[in-house]
Structures are given as C-alpha cells and as structure tokens.
XYZ file of C-alpha atoms in Angstrom:
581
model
C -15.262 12.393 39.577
C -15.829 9.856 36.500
C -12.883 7.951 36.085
C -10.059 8.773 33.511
C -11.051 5.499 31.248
C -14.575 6.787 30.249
C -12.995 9.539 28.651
C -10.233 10.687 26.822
C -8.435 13.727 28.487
C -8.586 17.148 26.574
C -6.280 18.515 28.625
C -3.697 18.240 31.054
C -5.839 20.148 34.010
C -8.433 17.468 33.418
C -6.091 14.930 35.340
C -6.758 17.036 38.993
C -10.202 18.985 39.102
C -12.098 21.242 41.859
C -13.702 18.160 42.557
C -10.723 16.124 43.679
C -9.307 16.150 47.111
C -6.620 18.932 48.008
C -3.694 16.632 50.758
C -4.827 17.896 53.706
C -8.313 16.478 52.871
C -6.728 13.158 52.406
C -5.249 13.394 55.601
C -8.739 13.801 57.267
C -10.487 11.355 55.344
C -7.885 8.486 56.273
C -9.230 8.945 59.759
C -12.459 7.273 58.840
C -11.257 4.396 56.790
C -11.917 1.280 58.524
C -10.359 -1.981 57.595
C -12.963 -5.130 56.352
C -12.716 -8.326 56.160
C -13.370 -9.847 53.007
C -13.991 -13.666 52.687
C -11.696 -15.880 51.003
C -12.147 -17.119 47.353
C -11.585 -20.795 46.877
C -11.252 -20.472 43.529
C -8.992 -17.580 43.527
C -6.119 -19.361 41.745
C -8.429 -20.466 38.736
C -8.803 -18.738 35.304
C -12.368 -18.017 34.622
C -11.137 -16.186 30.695
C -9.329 -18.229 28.035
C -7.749 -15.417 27.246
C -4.966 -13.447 29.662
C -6.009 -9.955 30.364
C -5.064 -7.517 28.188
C -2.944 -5.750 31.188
C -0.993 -9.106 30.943
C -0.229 -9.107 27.105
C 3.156 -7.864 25.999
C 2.553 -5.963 22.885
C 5.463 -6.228 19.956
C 6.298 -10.076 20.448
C 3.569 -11.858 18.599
C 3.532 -13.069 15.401
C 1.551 -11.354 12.407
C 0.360 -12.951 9.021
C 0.171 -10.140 6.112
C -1.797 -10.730 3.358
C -2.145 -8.404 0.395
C -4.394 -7.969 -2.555
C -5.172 -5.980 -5.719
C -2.734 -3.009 -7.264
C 1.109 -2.477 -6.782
C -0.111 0.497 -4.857
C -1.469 -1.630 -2.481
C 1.790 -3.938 -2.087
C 3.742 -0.723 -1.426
C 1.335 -0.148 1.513
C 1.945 -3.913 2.874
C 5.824 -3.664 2.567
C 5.846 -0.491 4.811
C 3.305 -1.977 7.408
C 5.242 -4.798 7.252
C 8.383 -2.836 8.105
C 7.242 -0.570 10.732
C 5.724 -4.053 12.617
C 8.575 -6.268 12.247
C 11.045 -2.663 13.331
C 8.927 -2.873 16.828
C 9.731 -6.496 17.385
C 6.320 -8.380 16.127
C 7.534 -11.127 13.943
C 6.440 -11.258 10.265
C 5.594 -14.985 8.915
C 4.317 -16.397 6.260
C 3.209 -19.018 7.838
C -0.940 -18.191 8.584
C -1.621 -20.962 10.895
C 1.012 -19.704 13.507
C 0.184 -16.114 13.467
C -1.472 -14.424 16.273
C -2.885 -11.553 13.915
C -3.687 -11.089 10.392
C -3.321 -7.975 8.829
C -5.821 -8.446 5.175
C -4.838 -5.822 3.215
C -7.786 -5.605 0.561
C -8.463 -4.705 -2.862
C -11.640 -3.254 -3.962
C -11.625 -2.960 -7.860
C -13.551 -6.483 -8.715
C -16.009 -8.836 -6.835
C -13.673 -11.326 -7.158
C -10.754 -9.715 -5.003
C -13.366 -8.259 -2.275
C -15.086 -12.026 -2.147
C -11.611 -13.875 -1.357
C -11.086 -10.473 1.203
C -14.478 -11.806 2.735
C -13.266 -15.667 3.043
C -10.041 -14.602 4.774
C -11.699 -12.761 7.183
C -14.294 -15.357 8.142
C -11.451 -17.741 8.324
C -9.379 -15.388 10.602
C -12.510 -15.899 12.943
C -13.292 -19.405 12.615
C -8.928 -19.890 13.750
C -9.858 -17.244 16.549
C -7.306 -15.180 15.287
C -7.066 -11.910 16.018
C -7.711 -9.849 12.541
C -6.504 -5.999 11.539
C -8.122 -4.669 8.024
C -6.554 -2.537 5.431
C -6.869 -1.499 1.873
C -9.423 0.026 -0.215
C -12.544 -2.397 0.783
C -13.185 -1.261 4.631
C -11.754 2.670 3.461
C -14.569 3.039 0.877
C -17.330 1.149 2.914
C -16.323 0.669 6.730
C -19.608 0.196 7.658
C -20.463 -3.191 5.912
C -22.105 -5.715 8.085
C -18.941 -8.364 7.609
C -16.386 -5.778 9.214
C -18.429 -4.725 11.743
C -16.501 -5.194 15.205
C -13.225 -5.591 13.482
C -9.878 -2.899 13.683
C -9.680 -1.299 10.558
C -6.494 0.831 9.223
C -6.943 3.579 6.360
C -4.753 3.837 3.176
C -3.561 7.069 4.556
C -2.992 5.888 7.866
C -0.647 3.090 7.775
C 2.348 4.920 9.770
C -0.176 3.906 12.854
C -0.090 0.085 11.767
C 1.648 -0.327 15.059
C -0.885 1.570 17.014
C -3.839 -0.661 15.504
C -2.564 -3.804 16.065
C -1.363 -3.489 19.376
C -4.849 -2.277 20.924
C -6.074 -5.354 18.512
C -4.065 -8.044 20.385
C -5.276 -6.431 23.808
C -8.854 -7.257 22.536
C -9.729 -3.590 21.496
C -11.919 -2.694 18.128
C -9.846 0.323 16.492
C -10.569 1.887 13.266
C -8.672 5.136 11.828
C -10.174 6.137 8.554
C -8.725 9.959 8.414
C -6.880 11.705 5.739
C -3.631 12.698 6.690
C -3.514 16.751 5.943
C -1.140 20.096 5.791
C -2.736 23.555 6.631
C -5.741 22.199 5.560
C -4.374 20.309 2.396
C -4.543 16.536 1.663
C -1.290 14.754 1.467
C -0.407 11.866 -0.207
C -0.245 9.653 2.579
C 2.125 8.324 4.805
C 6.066 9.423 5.343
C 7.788 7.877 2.204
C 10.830 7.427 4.673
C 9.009 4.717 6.508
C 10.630 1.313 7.491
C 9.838 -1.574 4.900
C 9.826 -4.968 4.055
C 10.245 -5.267 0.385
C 8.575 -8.462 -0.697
C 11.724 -8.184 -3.519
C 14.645 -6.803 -2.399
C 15.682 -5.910 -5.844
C 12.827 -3.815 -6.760
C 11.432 -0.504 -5.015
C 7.738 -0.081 -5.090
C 7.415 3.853 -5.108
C 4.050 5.474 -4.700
C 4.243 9.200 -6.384
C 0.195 9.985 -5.215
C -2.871 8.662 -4.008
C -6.191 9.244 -5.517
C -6.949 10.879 -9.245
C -8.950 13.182 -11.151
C -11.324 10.998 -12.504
C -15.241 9.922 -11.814
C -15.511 6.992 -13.583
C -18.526 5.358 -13.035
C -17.260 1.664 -12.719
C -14.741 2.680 -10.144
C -15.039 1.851 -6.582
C -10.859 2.683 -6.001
C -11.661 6.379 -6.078
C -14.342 6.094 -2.957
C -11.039 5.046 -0.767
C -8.320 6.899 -2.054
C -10.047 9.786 -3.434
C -9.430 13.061 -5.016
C -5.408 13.770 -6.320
C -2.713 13.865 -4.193
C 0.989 13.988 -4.666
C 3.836 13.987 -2.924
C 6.632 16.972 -3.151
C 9.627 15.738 -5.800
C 12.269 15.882 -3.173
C 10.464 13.255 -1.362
C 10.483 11.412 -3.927
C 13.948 11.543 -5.058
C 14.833 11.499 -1.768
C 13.363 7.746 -1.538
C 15.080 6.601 -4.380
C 18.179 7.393 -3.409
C 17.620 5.987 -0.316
C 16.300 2.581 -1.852
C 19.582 2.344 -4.035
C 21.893 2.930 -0.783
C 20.079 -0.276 0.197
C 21.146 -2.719 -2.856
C 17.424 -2.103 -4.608
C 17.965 -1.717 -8.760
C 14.963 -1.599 -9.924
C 12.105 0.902 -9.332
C 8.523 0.878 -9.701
C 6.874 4.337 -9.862
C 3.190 3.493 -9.271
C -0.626 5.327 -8.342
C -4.157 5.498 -9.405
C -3.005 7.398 -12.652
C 0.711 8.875 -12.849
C -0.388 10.615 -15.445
C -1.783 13.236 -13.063
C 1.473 13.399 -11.268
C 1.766 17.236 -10.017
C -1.384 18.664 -11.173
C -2.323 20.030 -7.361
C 1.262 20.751 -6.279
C 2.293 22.685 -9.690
C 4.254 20.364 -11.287
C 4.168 17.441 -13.994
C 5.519 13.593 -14.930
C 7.832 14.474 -16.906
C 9.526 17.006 -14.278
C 9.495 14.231 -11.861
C 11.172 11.660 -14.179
C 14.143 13.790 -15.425
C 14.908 14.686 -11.626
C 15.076 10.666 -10.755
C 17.144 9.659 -14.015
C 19.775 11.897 -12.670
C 19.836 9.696 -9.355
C 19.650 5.615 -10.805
C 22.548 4.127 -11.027
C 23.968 2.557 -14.062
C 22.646 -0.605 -14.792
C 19.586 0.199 -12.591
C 16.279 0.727 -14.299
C 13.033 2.715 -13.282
C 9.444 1.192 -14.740
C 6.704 3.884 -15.166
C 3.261 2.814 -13.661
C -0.207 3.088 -15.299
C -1.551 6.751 -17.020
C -5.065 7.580 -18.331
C -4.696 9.267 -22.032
C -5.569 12.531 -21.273
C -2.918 13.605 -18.782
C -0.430 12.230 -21.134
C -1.630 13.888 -24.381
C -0.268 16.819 -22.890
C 3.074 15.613 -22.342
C 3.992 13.424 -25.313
C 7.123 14.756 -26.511
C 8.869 14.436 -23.086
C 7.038 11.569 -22.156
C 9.545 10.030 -25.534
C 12.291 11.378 -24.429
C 12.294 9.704 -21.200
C 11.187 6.439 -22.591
C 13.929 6.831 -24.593
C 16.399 6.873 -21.635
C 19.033 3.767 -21.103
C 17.804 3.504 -17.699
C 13.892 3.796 -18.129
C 12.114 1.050 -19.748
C 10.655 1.248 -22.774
C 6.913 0.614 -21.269
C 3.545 2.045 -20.271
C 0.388 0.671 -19.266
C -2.474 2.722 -20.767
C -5.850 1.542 -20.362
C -8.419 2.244 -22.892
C -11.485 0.251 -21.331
C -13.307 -0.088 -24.486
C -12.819 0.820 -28.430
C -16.451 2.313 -28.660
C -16.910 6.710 -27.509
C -20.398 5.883 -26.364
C -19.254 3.398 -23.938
C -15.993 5.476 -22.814
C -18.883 8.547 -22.470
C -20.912 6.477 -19.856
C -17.748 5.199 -18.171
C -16.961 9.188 -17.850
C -13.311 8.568 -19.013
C -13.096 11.708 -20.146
C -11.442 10.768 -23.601
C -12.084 9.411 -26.963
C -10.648 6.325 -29.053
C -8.856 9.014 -31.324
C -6.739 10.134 -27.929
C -5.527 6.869 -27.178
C -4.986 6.128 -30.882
C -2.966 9.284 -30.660
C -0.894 8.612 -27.530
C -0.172 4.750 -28.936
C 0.768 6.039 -32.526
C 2.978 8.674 -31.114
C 4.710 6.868 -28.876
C 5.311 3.843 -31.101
C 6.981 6.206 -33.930
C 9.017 8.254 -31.406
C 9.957 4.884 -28.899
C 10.793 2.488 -31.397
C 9.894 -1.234 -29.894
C 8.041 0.526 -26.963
C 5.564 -1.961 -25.032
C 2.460 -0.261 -24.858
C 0.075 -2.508 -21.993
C -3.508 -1.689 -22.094
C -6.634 -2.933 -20.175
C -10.228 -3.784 -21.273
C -14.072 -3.845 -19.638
C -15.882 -6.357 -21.508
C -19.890 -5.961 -20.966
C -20.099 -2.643 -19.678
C -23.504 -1.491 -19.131
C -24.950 -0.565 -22.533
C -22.226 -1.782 -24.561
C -23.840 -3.280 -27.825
C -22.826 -5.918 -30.099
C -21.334 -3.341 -32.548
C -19.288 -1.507 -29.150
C -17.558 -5.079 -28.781
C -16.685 -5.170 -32.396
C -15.039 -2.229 -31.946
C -13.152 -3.341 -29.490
C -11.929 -6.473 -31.000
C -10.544 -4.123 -34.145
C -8.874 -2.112 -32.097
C -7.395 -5.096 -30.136
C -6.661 -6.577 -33.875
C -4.990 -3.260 -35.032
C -2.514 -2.894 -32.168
C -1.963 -6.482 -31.131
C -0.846 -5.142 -27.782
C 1.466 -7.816 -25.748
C -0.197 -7.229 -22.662
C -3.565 -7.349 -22.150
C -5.447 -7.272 -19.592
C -9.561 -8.500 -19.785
C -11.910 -7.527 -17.502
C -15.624 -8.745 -17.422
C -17.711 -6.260 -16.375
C -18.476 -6.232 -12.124
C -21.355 -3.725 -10.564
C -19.286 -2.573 -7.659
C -21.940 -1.214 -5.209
C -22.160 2.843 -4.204
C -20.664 3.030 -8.055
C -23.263 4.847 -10.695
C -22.670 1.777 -13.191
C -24.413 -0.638 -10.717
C -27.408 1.134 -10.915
C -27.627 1.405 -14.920
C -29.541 -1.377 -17.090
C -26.989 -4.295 -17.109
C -25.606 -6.578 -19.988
C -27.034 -10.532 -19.662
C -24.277 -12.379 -17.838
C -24.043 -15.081 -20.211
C -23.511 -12.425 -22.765
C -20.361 -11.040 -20.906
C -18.887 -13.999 -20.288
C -18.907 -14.742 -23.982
C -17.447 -11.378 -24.392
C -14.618 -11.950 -22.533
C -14.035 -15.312 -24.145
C -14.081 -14.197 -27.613
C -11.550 -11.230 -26.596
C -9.221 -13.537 -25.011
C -9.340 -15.934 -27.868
C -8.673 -12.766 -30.171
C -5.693 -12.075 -27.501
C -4.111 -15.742 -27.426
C -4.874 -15.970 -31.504
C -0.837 -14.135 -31.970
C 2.537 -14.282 -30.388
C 4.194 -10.951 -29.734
C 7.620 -12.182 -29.425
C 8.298 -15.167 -32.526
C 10.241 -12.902 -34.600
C 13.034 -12.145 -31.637
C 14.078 -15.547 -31.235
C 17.533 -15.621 -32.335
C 18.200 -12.075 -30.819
C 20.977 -10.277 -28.299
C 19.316 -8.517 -25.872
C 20.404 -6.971 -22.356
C 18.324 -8.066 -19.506
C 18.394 -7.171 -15.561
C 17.483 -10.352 -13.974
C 15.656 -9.811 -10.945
C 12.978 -12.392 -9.811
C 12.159 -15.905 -10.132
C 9.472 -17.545 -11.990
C 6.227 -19.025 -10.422
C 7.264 -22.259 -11.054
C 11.012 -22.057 -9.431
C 12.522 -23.160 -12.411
C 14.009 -20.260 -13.503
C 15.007 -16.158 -13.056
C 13.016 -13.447 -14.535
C 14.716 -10.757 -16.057
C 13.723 -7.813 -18.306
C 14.783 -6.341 -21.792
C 14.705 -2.642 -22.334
C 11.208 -2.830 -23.511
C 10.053 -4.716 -19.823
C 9.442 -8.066 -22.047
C 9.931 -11.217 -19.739
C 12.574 -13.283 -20.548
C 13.030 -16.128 -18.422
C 17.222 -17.188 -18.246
C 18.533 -20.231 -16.030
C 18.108 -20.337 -12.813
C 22.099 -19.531 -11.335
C 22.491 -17.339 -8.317
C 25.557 -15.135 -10.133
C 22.742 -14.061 -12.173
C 20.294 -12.274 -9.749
C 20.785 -8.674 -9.514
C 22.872 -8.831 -12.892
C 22.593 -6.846 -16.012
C 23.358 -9.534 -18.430
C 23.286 -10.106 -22.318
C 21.622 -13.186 -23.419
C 20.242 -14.507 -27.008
C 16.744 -15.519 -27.515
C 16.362 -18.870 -28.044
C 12.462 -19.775 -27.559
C 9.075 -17.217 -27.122
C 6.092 -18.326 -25.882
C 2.601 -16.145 -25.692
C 3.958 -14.266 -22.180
C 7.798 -14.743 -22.226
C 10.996 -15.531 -23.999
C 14.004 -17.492 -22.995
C 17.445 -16.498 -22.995
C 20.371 -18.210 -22.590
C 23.769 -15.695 -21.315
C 26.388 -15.573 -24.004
C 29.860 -16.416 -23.129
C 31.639 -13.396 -24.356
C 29.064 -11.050 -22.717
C 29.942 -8.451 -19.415
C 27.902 -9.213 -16.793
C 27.359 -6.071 -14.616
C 26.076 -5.820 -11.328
C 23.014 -3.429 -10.997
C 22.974 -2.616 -7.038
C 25.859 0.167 -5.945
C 25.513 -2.011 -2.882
C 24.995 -5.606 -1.372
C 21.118 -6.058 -1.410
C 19.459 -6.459 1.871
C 18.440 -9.858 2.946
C 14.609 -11.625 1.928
C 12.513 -10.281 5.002
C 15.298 -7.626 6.273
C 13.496 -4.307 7.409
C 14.671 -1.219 4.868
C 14.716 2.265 6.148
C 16.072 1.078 10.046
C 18.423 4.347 10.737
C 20.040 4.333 14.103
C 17.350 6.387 15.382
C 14.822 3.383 14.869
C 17.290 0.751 16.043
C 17.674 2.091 19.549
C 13.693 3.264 19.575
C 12.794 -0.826 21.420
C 15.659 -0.009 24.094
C 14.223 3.445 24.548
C 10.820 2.988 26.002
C 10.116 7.050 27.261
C 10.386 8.111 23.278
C 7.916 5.599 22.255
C 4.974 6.543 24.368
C 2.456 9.366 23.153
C -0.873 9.693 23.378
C -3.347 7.842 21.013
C -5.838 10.416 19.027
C -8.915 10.966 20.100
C -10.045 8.917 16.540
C -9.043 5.651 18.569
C -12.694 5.081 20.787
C -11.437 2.655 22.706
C -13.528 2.552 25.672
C -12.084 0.621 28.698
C -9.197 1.374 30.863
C -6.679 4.548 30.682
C -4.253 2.480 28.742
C -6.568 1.926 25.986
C -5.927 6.031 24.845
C -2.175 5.200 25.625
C -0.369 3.919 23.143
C 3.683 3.599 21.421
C 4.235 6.064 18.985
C 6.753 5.013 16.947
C 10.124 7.260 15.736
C 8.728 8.008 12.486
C 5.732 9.688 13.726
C 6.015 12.838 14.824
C 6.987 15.156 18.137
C 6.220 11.928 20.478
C 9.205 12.336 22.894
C 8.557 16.329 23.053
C 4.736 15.592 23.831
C 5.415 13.390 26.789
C 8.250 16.140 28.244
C 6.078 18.782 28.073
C 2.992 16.639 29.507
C 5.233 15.732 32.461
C 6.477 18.630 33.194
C 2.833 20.153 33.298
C 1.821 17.389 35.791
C 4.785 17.805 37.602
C 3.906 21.801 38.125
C -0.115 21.162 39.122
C 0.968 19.000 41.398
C 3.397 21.041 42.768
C 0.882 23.619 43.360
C -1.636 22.191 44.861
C 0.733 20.515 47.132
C 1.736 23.919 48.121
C -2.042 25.353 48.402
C -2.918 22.612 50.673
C 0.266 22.794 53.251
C -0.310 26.894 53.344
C -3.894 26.082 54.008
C -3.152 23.859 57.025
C -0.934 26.505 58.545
C-alpha cells in the first residue's frame, strides 16, 4: 500500500483498502516477527540539520514581518492578513531583523514597486528568513524565475494566510492562486468580516470589488485581480457598522475602479453610498476611492448629491492618463477628453469647492510632442491639487510593451516639464485666513504634527496635542504650502469626538468575536483538511492543516470524518472476529 504522505486522500475509504490487513491477519503475522539487534549510534545525541524538524516546530508562536506595497487595496489585504496571523498567536513586528517570516505583499503597477518587491525578497534569503508572497506581482506571473521555490498567497485567498505560513515555517513551498467562487460565480474575495490589524485605527480601509471592466493596455493590475467583482451591499454595510462599533471614524471605500461598483450583481455606486450614509455616525466621514469616467458619466447627478453630503467628502480621484484621444484610444480607456471634461465641469458646478485628483502617463507609446501639449493645457486649465505623474513603464505580458516605445530621455523630460507645470501654482493661498472644520486623524511624516481633513479631503496639518486625535475640530488657516495648510484650533470652537466608541489600540486585532477568542483554546475546531491546491509532498501532516473560525464548516468536516473512521473500523473489526469464528 503507498503510504498516506505521497498522496492526498480523496476519500475517507482510502484510509483502509482491500489491500490492508483485516485483525486476524495481524494476529498471524506477529508470529513471524523476530526481534534484531541494531548497533548503537555514537553520534545519536548530535544534530546533523541546523534547522529542528518540522515535526518539532510549534506553528502560531513565531514572529512575522509584513511588508506592503502599491494601492490602498492592497493595504486592506495586509491589515486582514495581519489580523487573522496575530488572532492565531504569531506575533506581528515591525521590527524585520527579528522576524522569523516575511510576508511581502507586492504591487505590480510600475517597475519601480516590483524592483524594491525583488530586493526584499533576495534580502529575506540572504537573512535566511523564511519568506511568504502576496499581492498582485506573483498573482499575475507566479511563474517568474525569482519566486520560484517560494509560498505564494493569492489576492483572493488571503483568509488562508494562516494556512500558508504555517506549512512555510515547517519548510514547505505552498502556493494558492485560485479564485474564490459561488455556483460557479467569482466573488470578490475574501469574508469582509475577517480579523484585522488596521495600520490606523481611525480609518477603515473598505474594499467594495476586486478587478474591473477595463483592458487597458498599460495595465498589469488587471492580470491579478481580473475581471469585475463586487461584493453584496449588506456586506458592505454590514462592515461599516462593524468598523464604527470599534472606535474607526473614518472610511475609505476603495478598488480597481468604484465606478463599476454593481455592474455584475445589478446594482450601482450611488445605491451603495446612500445605504452607508444612513449608517456613519455624526462627525464620521466616508472618502470615495478612484473611478474611471465612463462608469460615472452615467451617474452624475447622484454622484453630486452624495458629494454633497455632511458626512462624505467633497473628493474623487479620476484619472485621465493623458489630454490627447489618440493616446487614450491606444491605452483602450474607453473614453474621450470631452468625458472627463464633462464629469470635472459637472461636478465642479454642482459640488462647489469639490477636489477633483487626477493621474497622468507621461511617454506613452506613440504619444507625440503635440499629445504632451495637450496634456499640459489640460493640466493648465484645471490646475488640479492633486496630481499624480507617471512616466511611462512597459510592464511585461501587457500589449503596450510590445508597441514602438518613446526615447527614455524623452520621457523623463516629459515628466519633468509636467511636474514643473504642477509645482508652477499653489492650490490653497487664497484660504489662509479661513474657518474650516477638520477631523484630525493621523500624524505627519515628520512627527511634528496631526493630519486632519476639511470637507473637501485638503490636508491641513494642526499641532500635534493628543485631545485632538479622533476630533472633529474647527481651526483657521494660518499658512498653505504646495500639499497642505496649517490650522491652528480656535478657542471658542466645539470640539466633537468622531468615534461612537473608544478606538482600539495601535496593533489591536479588529473583528476578534468570542467565537475567535476561544478558537487557540479549542484545538478540535481548528483542524480541517488542507485543499488539494496545497502540493505539499512529504509527510501526512503536510495536507493537515488549522482552519481557522472564519473559514468555513471546519469543525463539522472533522465530526463527520471521525465518525466515518470510527464506523469502517468498526466493521472490519467485526468482519474479521466473525471470520475467526
């Protein structure tokens, strides 16, 4: 019979076959056994391996560097893998040289991001760390040479975080790269009720869907989290309320384009917004993530509405790419300078003081001189407050690598003239000297002060006193700079506290209901059996692994797999005594 390790078992009646023998065989056979003598090993007591066994290694107690890259998207992810490893007992530091593990959670949208993805893991090897992979760079291409041998964790497959890692430490290569599905349909992705570690307490990183509708041929994002998929509105309701229950007052709704919210699950944005304004609390504010024109054409007049709300900010990030329709044709973007023109104009007229953010590809593949000069007017028309510039990257697999390329030296002065054009105005000089209300709600790079928010998500940086954090405040502008005013709190203002409740602590795990705090003293509900997608290939163990509360039917799987033993057994314990007599 091959043993159970070279193999993962189909079936229960795999465990006991024809082949194997029946007890009254066994008692036969023991008659034959003779006892040897086997010589002594001098060197029994000395450890050939550096490394334990992995039968020796406690999974759940080591400690686990996370490091994330790219999109707010992405930092979701991170905060719940984060969460469901630190709610099994690893401990989460941010201190890389002590870690046992790192878990590199990539970005795949520019060279840059995938190059310093590259570095860290060569320098997870070079430490002889152990190294898990996640994010968009080993989803879209797990085959590339540098990952090869590694663990690797889908986007849609971080509720297994726990899984991965734990074979890792043991020494074991796993990589789950599925899409998680319903009757046949893609999901969005993981449970939104997951455990997290919000790298802010204060602010709720919600991710409405995964993937888009697009084909652009720049984009490498859409070969790892693919076609539209969103998840149902009572989810994500559900999720907010759940975040505000935990002190959060600030949300972020993010994706690959909200814009598309709905669109394979029969429903829109704007039906989606008006159903979690009913649910913030006052003084709490939700921030609307990025949307490509043409989903939002559609929706305008709502779309004002809601930005008009007290407890939405005034914002959206819409990214035209490039001022020039031949350019936006080859990029496939699916819309025209007039659209945007017509979104921004719109919204501006209907959302008075509305901060419209917008991004820019500077030396796209067949962009000419006069493309560019489009740009810059259109740049020079709007004067938008937040930019962001882009030189142009081939991402490989993409259908813009393999068109005839702009001279690098001619994109790089591209992207200096636009960012000269960019840095040539200040967006906020004529608010000094105003009242605004601001929710304060981070702290600034340099430690110097707290970063709140206006109504129109403008930064305005106000002094650095803990009363502050978590406070709707009014303060008057006294200084603007390129990125950022500064505010000083008036002395006759209220200052009102944002979160219903007291904010959980820096590092504290979100989401832990009592079912997940007794899970670690409840070993029986934790064990399941891995998927076949984990081909680990040594011992028996290696297809065992914890399955953790939040992923489902574990603790029904093992009773009715023990149960089933227990009856084969029982029967051919029975067959063999009835044979003997």
């Amino acid at each position: 019979m091959p043993a159970a390790c070279e193999s993962v078992l189909e079936d229960i009646e795999d465990i006991v076959s024809a082949e194997d023998l029946k007890p009254h065989d066994r008692q036969f056979v023991r008659k034959n056994v003779f006892p040897k003598v086997r010589k002594r090993n001098s060197q029994k007591n000395v450890q050939t391996d550096d490394e334990p066994p992995s039968d020796s290694i406690i999974p759940g107690v080591q400690k686990i560097w996370i490091r994330t890259w790219g999109c707010s998207h992405n930092n979701s992810d991170g905060e719940y893998m984060a969460g469901q490893l630190a709610a099994y007992g690893y401990k989460i530091t941010d201190n890389s040289a002590e870690a046992d593990l790192w878990l590199l959670n990539s970005c795949t949208v520019k060279n840059p991001a995938e190059d310093h993805f590259r570095n860290a893991i060569k320098k997870a090897q070079e430490g002889k760390k152990k190294v898990v992979l996640a994010g968009c760079v080993p989803q879209a291409q797990p085959r590339q040479e540098y990952l090869k041998g590694l663990s690797i964790i889908g986007v849609q497959q971080i509720d297994r975080v726990v899984e991965v890692v734990e074979e890792t430490i043991k020494g074991h290569s796993v990589r789950l790269l599925g899409q998680k599905k319903d009757n046949g349909k893609r999901l969005g992705g993981a449970r939104l009720d997951l455990p997290k570690i919000r790298k802010n307490p204060l602010i709720e990183i919600i991710s409405i869907n995964t993937g888009c509708l697009n084909a652009c041929t720049y984009c490498k994002t859409k070969h790892a989290r693919g076609d539209l998929a969103s998840y149902p509105i009572e989810e994500l309701v559900d999720r907010a309320k759940q975040s505000f229950q935990e002190g959060v007052c600030e949300i972020w709704l993010t994706s690959e384009d909200t814009g598309a919210y709905g669109r394979d699950i029969g429903t829109d944005l704007p039906t989606l917004l008006w159903k979690l304004v009913e649910v913030i609390p006052e003084g709490a504010m939700l921030r609307l993530g990025m949307t490509n024109p043409p989903y939002i054409l559609e929706h305008l007049e709502e779309m004002a509405k809601i930005l008009n709300h007290p407890r939405v900010y005034a914002f959206l990030h819409i990214p035209v790419q490039s001022a020039s329709d031949s350019v936006l044709m080859d990029m496939k973007r699916e819309y025209c300078v007039a659209d945007f023109k017509q979104v921004v104009d719109f919204l501006k007229e209907k959302v008075p003081g509305i901060t419209i953010a917008t991004d820019i590809i500077c030396g796209f593949p067949g962009e000419t001189d006069e493309d560019f000069q489009e740009t810059m007017k259109l740049v020079e028309l709007y004067r938008f407050p937040s930019l962001f510039i882009n030189q142009f990257y081939p991402r490989p697999g993409t259908p813009a690598a393999k068109m005839p390329q702009v001279p690098a030296a001619v994109k790089k002065q591209r992207t200096k003239d636009l960012s000269q054009l960019f840095h040539s105005y200040n967006p906020y000089d004529h608010k000094v000297g105003e009242r605004q209300r601001v929710l304060v709600t981070e702290e600034s790079f340099d430690s110097n002060y707290y970063v709140a928010h206006n109504p129109f998500y403008e930064q305005v940086l106000v002094p650095k006193e803990p009363l502050l954090m978590g406070k709707m405040v009014e303060v008057s502008i006294y200084e603007a700079g390129k990125h950022f005013m500064k505010g000083q709190p008036v002395s006759d203002a209220r200052v009102h506290t944002a979160s219903i409740t007291r904010p959980l602590a820096k590092g504290e795990v979100s989401g832990l209901t009592e079912e997940f705090r007794r899970a670690p003293q409840n070993g029986t509900n934790w064990k399941a059996q891995h998927s076949a997608e984990i081909p680990v290939k040594t011992r028996l163990s290696s297809w065992m692994a914890l399955q953790l509360p939040w992923q489902q039917g574990g603790g029904l799987k093992i009773l009715s797999v023990s149960l089933a033993l227990l009856a084969v057994l029982v029967m051919f314990y029975y067959g063999g005594m009835k044979t003997e007599l």
